[in-house]
PDB file of C-alpha atoms and ligand atoms in Angstrom:
ATOM      1  CA  MET A   1      85.576 120.857  50.371  1.00 48.00           C
ATOM      2  CA  ALA A   2      83.839 117.446  49.961  1.00 56.00           C
ATOM      3  CA  ASP A   3      83.165 117.916  46.302  1.00 77.00           C
ATOM      4  CA  PRO A   4      84.319 114.830  44.381  1.00 83.00           C
ATOM      5  CA  GLU A   5      85.038 116.932  41.229  1.00 83.00           C
ATOM      6  CA  SER A   6      87.885 118.661  42.970  1.00 93.00           C
ATOM      7  CA  CYS A   7      88.874 115.962  45.494  1.00 98.00           C
ATOM      8  CA  VAL A   8      92.563 114.906  45.461  1.00 98.00           C
ATOM      9  CA  PHE A   9      91.851 111.355  46.554  1.00 98.00           C
ATOM     10  CA  CYS A  10      89.301 110.876  43.753  1.00 98.00           C
ATOM     11  CA  LYS A  11      91.912 112.086  41.456  1.00 98.00           C
ATOM     12  CA  ILE A  12      94.279 109.381  42.820  1.00 98.00           C
ATOM     13  CA  VAL A  13      91.555 106.751  42.309  1.00 98.00           C
ATOM     14  CA  GLY A  14      91.075 107.985  38.785  1.00 97.00           C
ATOM     15  CA  GLY A  15      94.793 107.942  37.969  1.00 97.00           C
ATOM     16  CA  GLU A  16      94.862 111.717  37.343  1.00 97.00           C
ATOM     17  CA  ILE A  17      97.311 112.173  40.288  1.00 97.00           C
ATOM     18  CA  PRO A  18     100.134 109.573  40.706  1.00 98.00           C
ATOM     19  CA  ALA A  19     100.580 107.599  43.953  1.00 98.00           C
ATOM     20  CA  ILE A  20     102.678 104.801  45.203  1.00 98.00           C
ATOM     21  CA  VAL A  21      99.949 102.151  45.505  1.00 98.00           C
ATOM     22  CA  VAL A  22     100.883  99.298  47.945  1.00 98.00           C
ATOM     23  CA  ALA A  23      97.565  97.332  47.947  1.00 98.00           C
ATOM     24  CA  GLU A  24      94.114  97.395  46.533  1.00 98.00           C
ATOM     25  CA  SER A  25      90.735  95.715  46.591  1.00 97.00           C
ATOM     26  CA  ASP A  26      87.702  96.022  44.483  1.00 97.00           C
ATOM     27  CA  ARG A  27      86.535  98.806  46.749  1.00 98.00           C
ATOM     28  CA  ALA A  28      89.600 100.343  48.402  1.00 98.00           C
ATOM     29  CA  LEU A  29      93.024 101.559  47.562  1.00 98.00           C
ATOM     30  CA  ALA A  30      96.156 101.814  49.765  1.00 98.00           C
ATOM     31  CA  PHE A  31      99.053 104.308  48.870  1.00 99.00           C
ATOM     32  CA  ARG A  32     101.935 105.897  50.673  1.00 98.00           C
ATOM     33  CA  ASP A  33     101.425 109.341  52.277  1.00 98.00           C
ATOM     34  CA  LEU A  34     103.151 112.202  50.494  1.00 98.00           C
ATOM     35  CA  ASN A  35     104.306 113.612  53.782  1.00 98.00           C
ATOM     36  CA  PRO A  36     105.130 110.570  56.023  1.00 98.00           C
ATOM     37  CA  GLN A  37     104.931 110.858  59.713  1.00 97.00           C
ATOM     38  CA  ALA A  38     106.449 107.477  60.581  1.00 97.00           C
ATOM     39  CA  PRO A  39     108.539 104.943  58.757  1.00 97.00           C
ATOM     40  CA  THR A  40     105.322 103.246  57.592  1.00 98.00           C
ATOM     41  CA  HIS A  41     102.581 105.843  56.682  1.00 98.00           C
ATOM     42  CA  VAL A  42     100.050 104.417  54.217  1.00 98.00           C
ATOM     43  CA  LEU A  43      96.576 105.940  53.500  1.00 99.00           C
ATOM     44  CA  VAL A  44      93.698 103.551  52.830  1.00 99.00           C
ATOM     45  CA  ILE A  45      90.754 105.064  51.065  1.00 98.00           C
ATOM     46  CA  THR A  46      87.415 103.944  49.430  1.00 98.00           C
ATOM     47  CA  ARG A  47      87.309 104.093  45.768  1.00 98.00           C
ATOM     48  CA  ASP A  48      83.961 105.947  46.211  1.00 98.00           C
ATOM     49  CA  HIS A  49      83.836 109.314  47.610  1.00 98.00           C
ATOM     50  CA  HIS A  50      82.664 109.682  51.200  1.00 98.00           C
ATOM     51  CA  THR A  51      83.441 112.646  53.366  1.00 98.00           C
ATOM     52  CA  ASP A  52      84.605 110.863  56.528  1.00 98.00           C
ATOM     53  CA  VAL A  53      84.477 107.538  58.368  1.00 98.00           C
ATOM     54  CA  GLY A  54      81.079 108.165  59.991  1.00 98.00           C
ATOM     55  CA  ALA A  55      79.569 109.105  56.741  1.00 98.00           C
ATOM     56  CA  LEU A  56      80.979 105.990  55.252  1.00 98.00           C
ATOM     57  CA  ALA A  57      79.620 103.810  58.099  1.00 98.00           C
ATOM     58  CA  ARG A  58      76.224 105.167  57.586  1.00 98.00           C
ATOM     59  CA  ALA A  59      76.223 104.949  53.791  1.00 98.00           C
ATOM     60  CA  ASP A  60      78.051 101.654  53.157  1.00 98.00           C
ATOM     61  CA  PRO A  61      79.194  99.642  56.134  1.00 98.00           C
ATOM     62  CA  ALA A  62      80.467  96.858  53.994  1.00 98.00           C
ATOM     63  CA  ALA A  63      82.798  99.229  52.235  1.00 98.00           C
ATOM     64  CA  LEU A  64      84.121 100.408  55.676  1.00 98.00           C
ATOM     65  CA  ALA A  65      84.765  96.720  56.594  1.00 98.00           C
ATOM     66  CA  ASP A  66      86.664  96.348  53.297  1.00 98.00           C
ATOM     67  CA  LEU A  67      88.837  99.442  54.002  1.00 98.00           C
ATOM     68  CA  VAL A  68      89.645  98.185  57.486  1.00 98.00           C
ATOM     69  CA  ALA A  69      90.598  94.696  56.070  1.00 98.00           C
ATOM     70  CA  LEU A  70      92.806  96.277  53.480  1.00 98.00           C
ATOM     71  CA  ALA A  71      94.483  98.369  56.227  1.00 98.00           C
ATOM     72  CA  ALA A  72      95.093  95.140  58.237  1.00 97.00           C
ATOM     73  CA  ARG A  73      96.627  93.532  55.056  1.00 97.00           C
ATOM     74  CA  VAL A  74      98.947  96.597  54.602  1.00 98.00           C
ATOM     75  CA  ALA A  75     100.037  96.431  58.270  1.00 97.00           C
ATOM     76  CA  ALA A  76     100.862  92.730  57.877  1.00 95.00           C
ATOM     77  CA  ASP A  77     102.697  93.285  54.676  1.00 96.00           C
ATOM     78  CA  GLU A  78     104.761  96.033  56.379  1.00 96.00           C
ATOM     79  CA  GLY A  79     105.592  93.602  59.222  1.00 94.00           C
ATOM     80  CA  LEU A  80     103.405  95.449  61.670  1.00 95.00           C
ATOM     81  CA  ALA A  81     100.473  93.214  62.252  1.00 91.00           C
ATOM     82  CA  ASP A  82     100.557  92.790  65.960  1.00 78.00           C
ATOM     83  CA  ALA A  83     102.345  93.509  69.184  1.00 71.00           C
ATOM     84  CA  SER A  84     105.107  90.924  68.539  1.00 78.00           C
ATOM     85  CA  ALA A  85     105.804  92.668  65.287  1.00 76.00           C
ATOM     86  CA  GLY A  86     105.727  96.232  66.803  1.00 83.00           C
ATOM     87  CA  GLY A  87     102.138  96.900  66.020  1.00 93.00           C
ATOM     88  CA  HIS A  88     100.572  99.795  64.161  1.00 96.00           C
ATOM     89  CA  ARG A  89      98.007 102.503  64.540  1.00 96.00           C
ATOM     90  CA  LEU A  90      94.893 103.008  62.351  1.00 98.00           C
ATOM     91  CA  VAL A  91      93.858 106.692  62.511  1.00 98.00           C
ATOM     92  CA  PHE A  92      90.767 108.421  60.980  1.00 98.00           C
ATOM     93  CA  ASN A  93      91.050 112.103  61.551  1.00 98.00           C
ATOM     94  CA  THR A  94      87.453 113.386  61.400  1.00 98.00           C
ATOM     95  CA  GLY A  95      86.718 117.151  60.993  1.00 97.00           C
ATOM     96  CA  ALA A  96      89.275 120.009  60.513  1.00 97.00           C
ATOM     97  CA  GLY A  97      89.612 120.524  64.228  1.00 96.00           C
ATOM     98  CA  ALA A  98      90.916 116.965  64.589  1.00 97.00           C
ATOM     99  CA  GLY A  99      93.396 117.330  61.716  1.00 96.00           C
ATOM    100  CA  GLN A 100      91.361 116.198  58.700  1.00 98.00           C
ATOM    101  CA  SER A 101      92.623 118.143  55.616  1.00 98.00           C
ATOM    102  CA  VAL A 102      91.351 115.849  52.916  1.00 98.00           C
ATOM    103  CA  PHE A 103      87.607 115.218  52.962  1.00 98.00           C
ATOM    104  CA  HIS A 104      87.553 111.813  51.368  1.00 98.00           C
ATOM    105  CA  VAL A 105      87.550 109.074  53.947  1.00 98.00           C
ATOM    106  CA  HIS A 106      91.053 107.742  54.719  1.00 98.00           C
ATOM    107  CA  GLY A 107      92.598 105.698  57.333  1.00 98.00           C
ATOM    108  CA  HIS A 108      96.253 106.354  58.118  1.00 98.00           C
ATOM    109  CA  VAL A 109      98.317 103.190  58.836  1.00 98.00           C
ATOM    110  CA  LEU A 110     101.206 104.294  60.863  1.00 97.00           C
ATOM    111  CA  GLY A 111     104.117 102.229  62.355  1.00 96.00           C
ATOM    112  CA  GLY A 112     107.686 101.506  62.506  1.00 95.00           C
ATOM    113  CA  ARG A 113     108.435 103.748  65.466  1.00 94.00           C
ATOM    114  CA  PRO A 114     107.101 103.984  69.055  1.00 90.00           C
ATOM    115  CA  MET A 115     103.572 105.551  69.155  1.00 91.00           C
ATOM    116  CA  ARG A 116     102.903 107.930  71.988  1.00 92.00           C
ATOM    117  CA  TRP A 117      99.644 108.161  73.896  1.00 95.00           C
ATOM    118  CA  PRO A 118      97.685 110.352  74.038  1.00 94.00           C
ATOM    119  CA  PRO A 119      98.162 111.527  70.519  1.00 90.00           C
ATOM    120  CA  GLY A 120      98.899 115.234  69.937  1.00 81.00           C
TER     121      GLY A 120
HETATM  122  P1  5GP B   1      94.373 114.175  57.002  1.00 95.99           P
HETATM  123  O1  5GP B   1      95.175 115.379  57.465  1.00 95.99           O
HETATM  124  O2  5GP B   1      93.150 114.638  56.165  1.00 95.99           O
HETATM  125  O3  5GP B   1      94.057 113.239  58.049  1.00 95.99           O
HETATM  126  O4  5GP B   1      95.326 113.418  56.050  1.00 95.99           O
HETATM  127  C1  5GP B   1      95.540 113.741  54.659  1.00 95.99           C
HETATM  128  C2  5GP B   1      96.861 113.130  54.330  1.00 95.99           C
HETATM  129  O5  5GP B   1      96.925 113.105  52.936  1.00 95.99           O
HETATM  130  C3  5GP B   1      98.113 113.921  54.784  1.00 95.99           C
HETATM  131  O6  5GP B   1      98.843 112.994  55.673  1.00 95.99           O
HETATM  132  C4  5GP B   1      98.822 114.304  53.598  1.00 95.99           C
HETATM  133  O7  5GP B   1     100.208 114.226  53.666  1.00 95.99           O
HETATM  134  C5  5GP B   1      98.284 113.360  52.473  1.00 95.99           C
HETATM  135  N1  5GP B   1      98.182 113.853  51.219  1.00 95.99           N
HETATM  136  C6  5GP B   1      97.613 115.117  50.727  1.00 95.99           C
HETATM  137  N2  5GP B   1      97.691 115.175  49.445  1.00 95.99           N
HETATM  138  C7  5GP B   1      98.248 113.926  48.975  1.00 95.99           C
HETATM  139  C8  5GP B   1      98.618 113.480  47.666  1.00 95.99           C
HETATM  140  O8  5GP B   1      98.423 114.059  46.649  1.00 95.99           O
HETATM  141  N3  5GP B   1      99.288 112.339  47.624  1.00 95.99           N
HETATM  142  C9  5GP B   1      99.578 111.520  48.682  1.00 95.99           C
HETATM  143  N4  5GP B   1     100.135 110.367  48.494  1.00 95.99           N
HETATM  144  N5  5GP B   1      99.157 112.000  49.958  1.00 95.99           N
HETATM  145  C10 5GP B   1      98.565 113.177  50.111  1.00 95.99           C
HETATM  146 ZN1   ZN B   2      86.978 111.993  46.862  1.00 95.99          ZN
END
């Protein structure tokens, strides 16, 4: 399930699967989720394949910092940078039991509606 050859997000990075890209950096890509759960729902991924956020943190902390910075830029571009602008949530589902279905690290940038706590 973490095989880069069959990974849907590696295919988006490679241009084999289309996506609505909203921002990018040398090391990360941000595109709209196919099945949005909020008015803003953008996925931020590394160009390189890593299974989840913990694996990325261990293998390449600078790439994780770049991913989070790109997520913050997306939130700002969407008008969700901070509390006065409504805020946003950055979520990394990790493991199938926590809702991870694509095993290529991705942060969900969610906003544009009230966010409940605790999450479901
Ligand atoms: P997870 O459940 O792993 O945390 O999140 C995976 C997300 O990827 C889901 O929200 C799902 O809608 C999204 N997704 C899955 N396949 C594609 C795709 O081919 N294109 C886009 N844009 N999003 C996808
Ligand atoms: Zn991948």
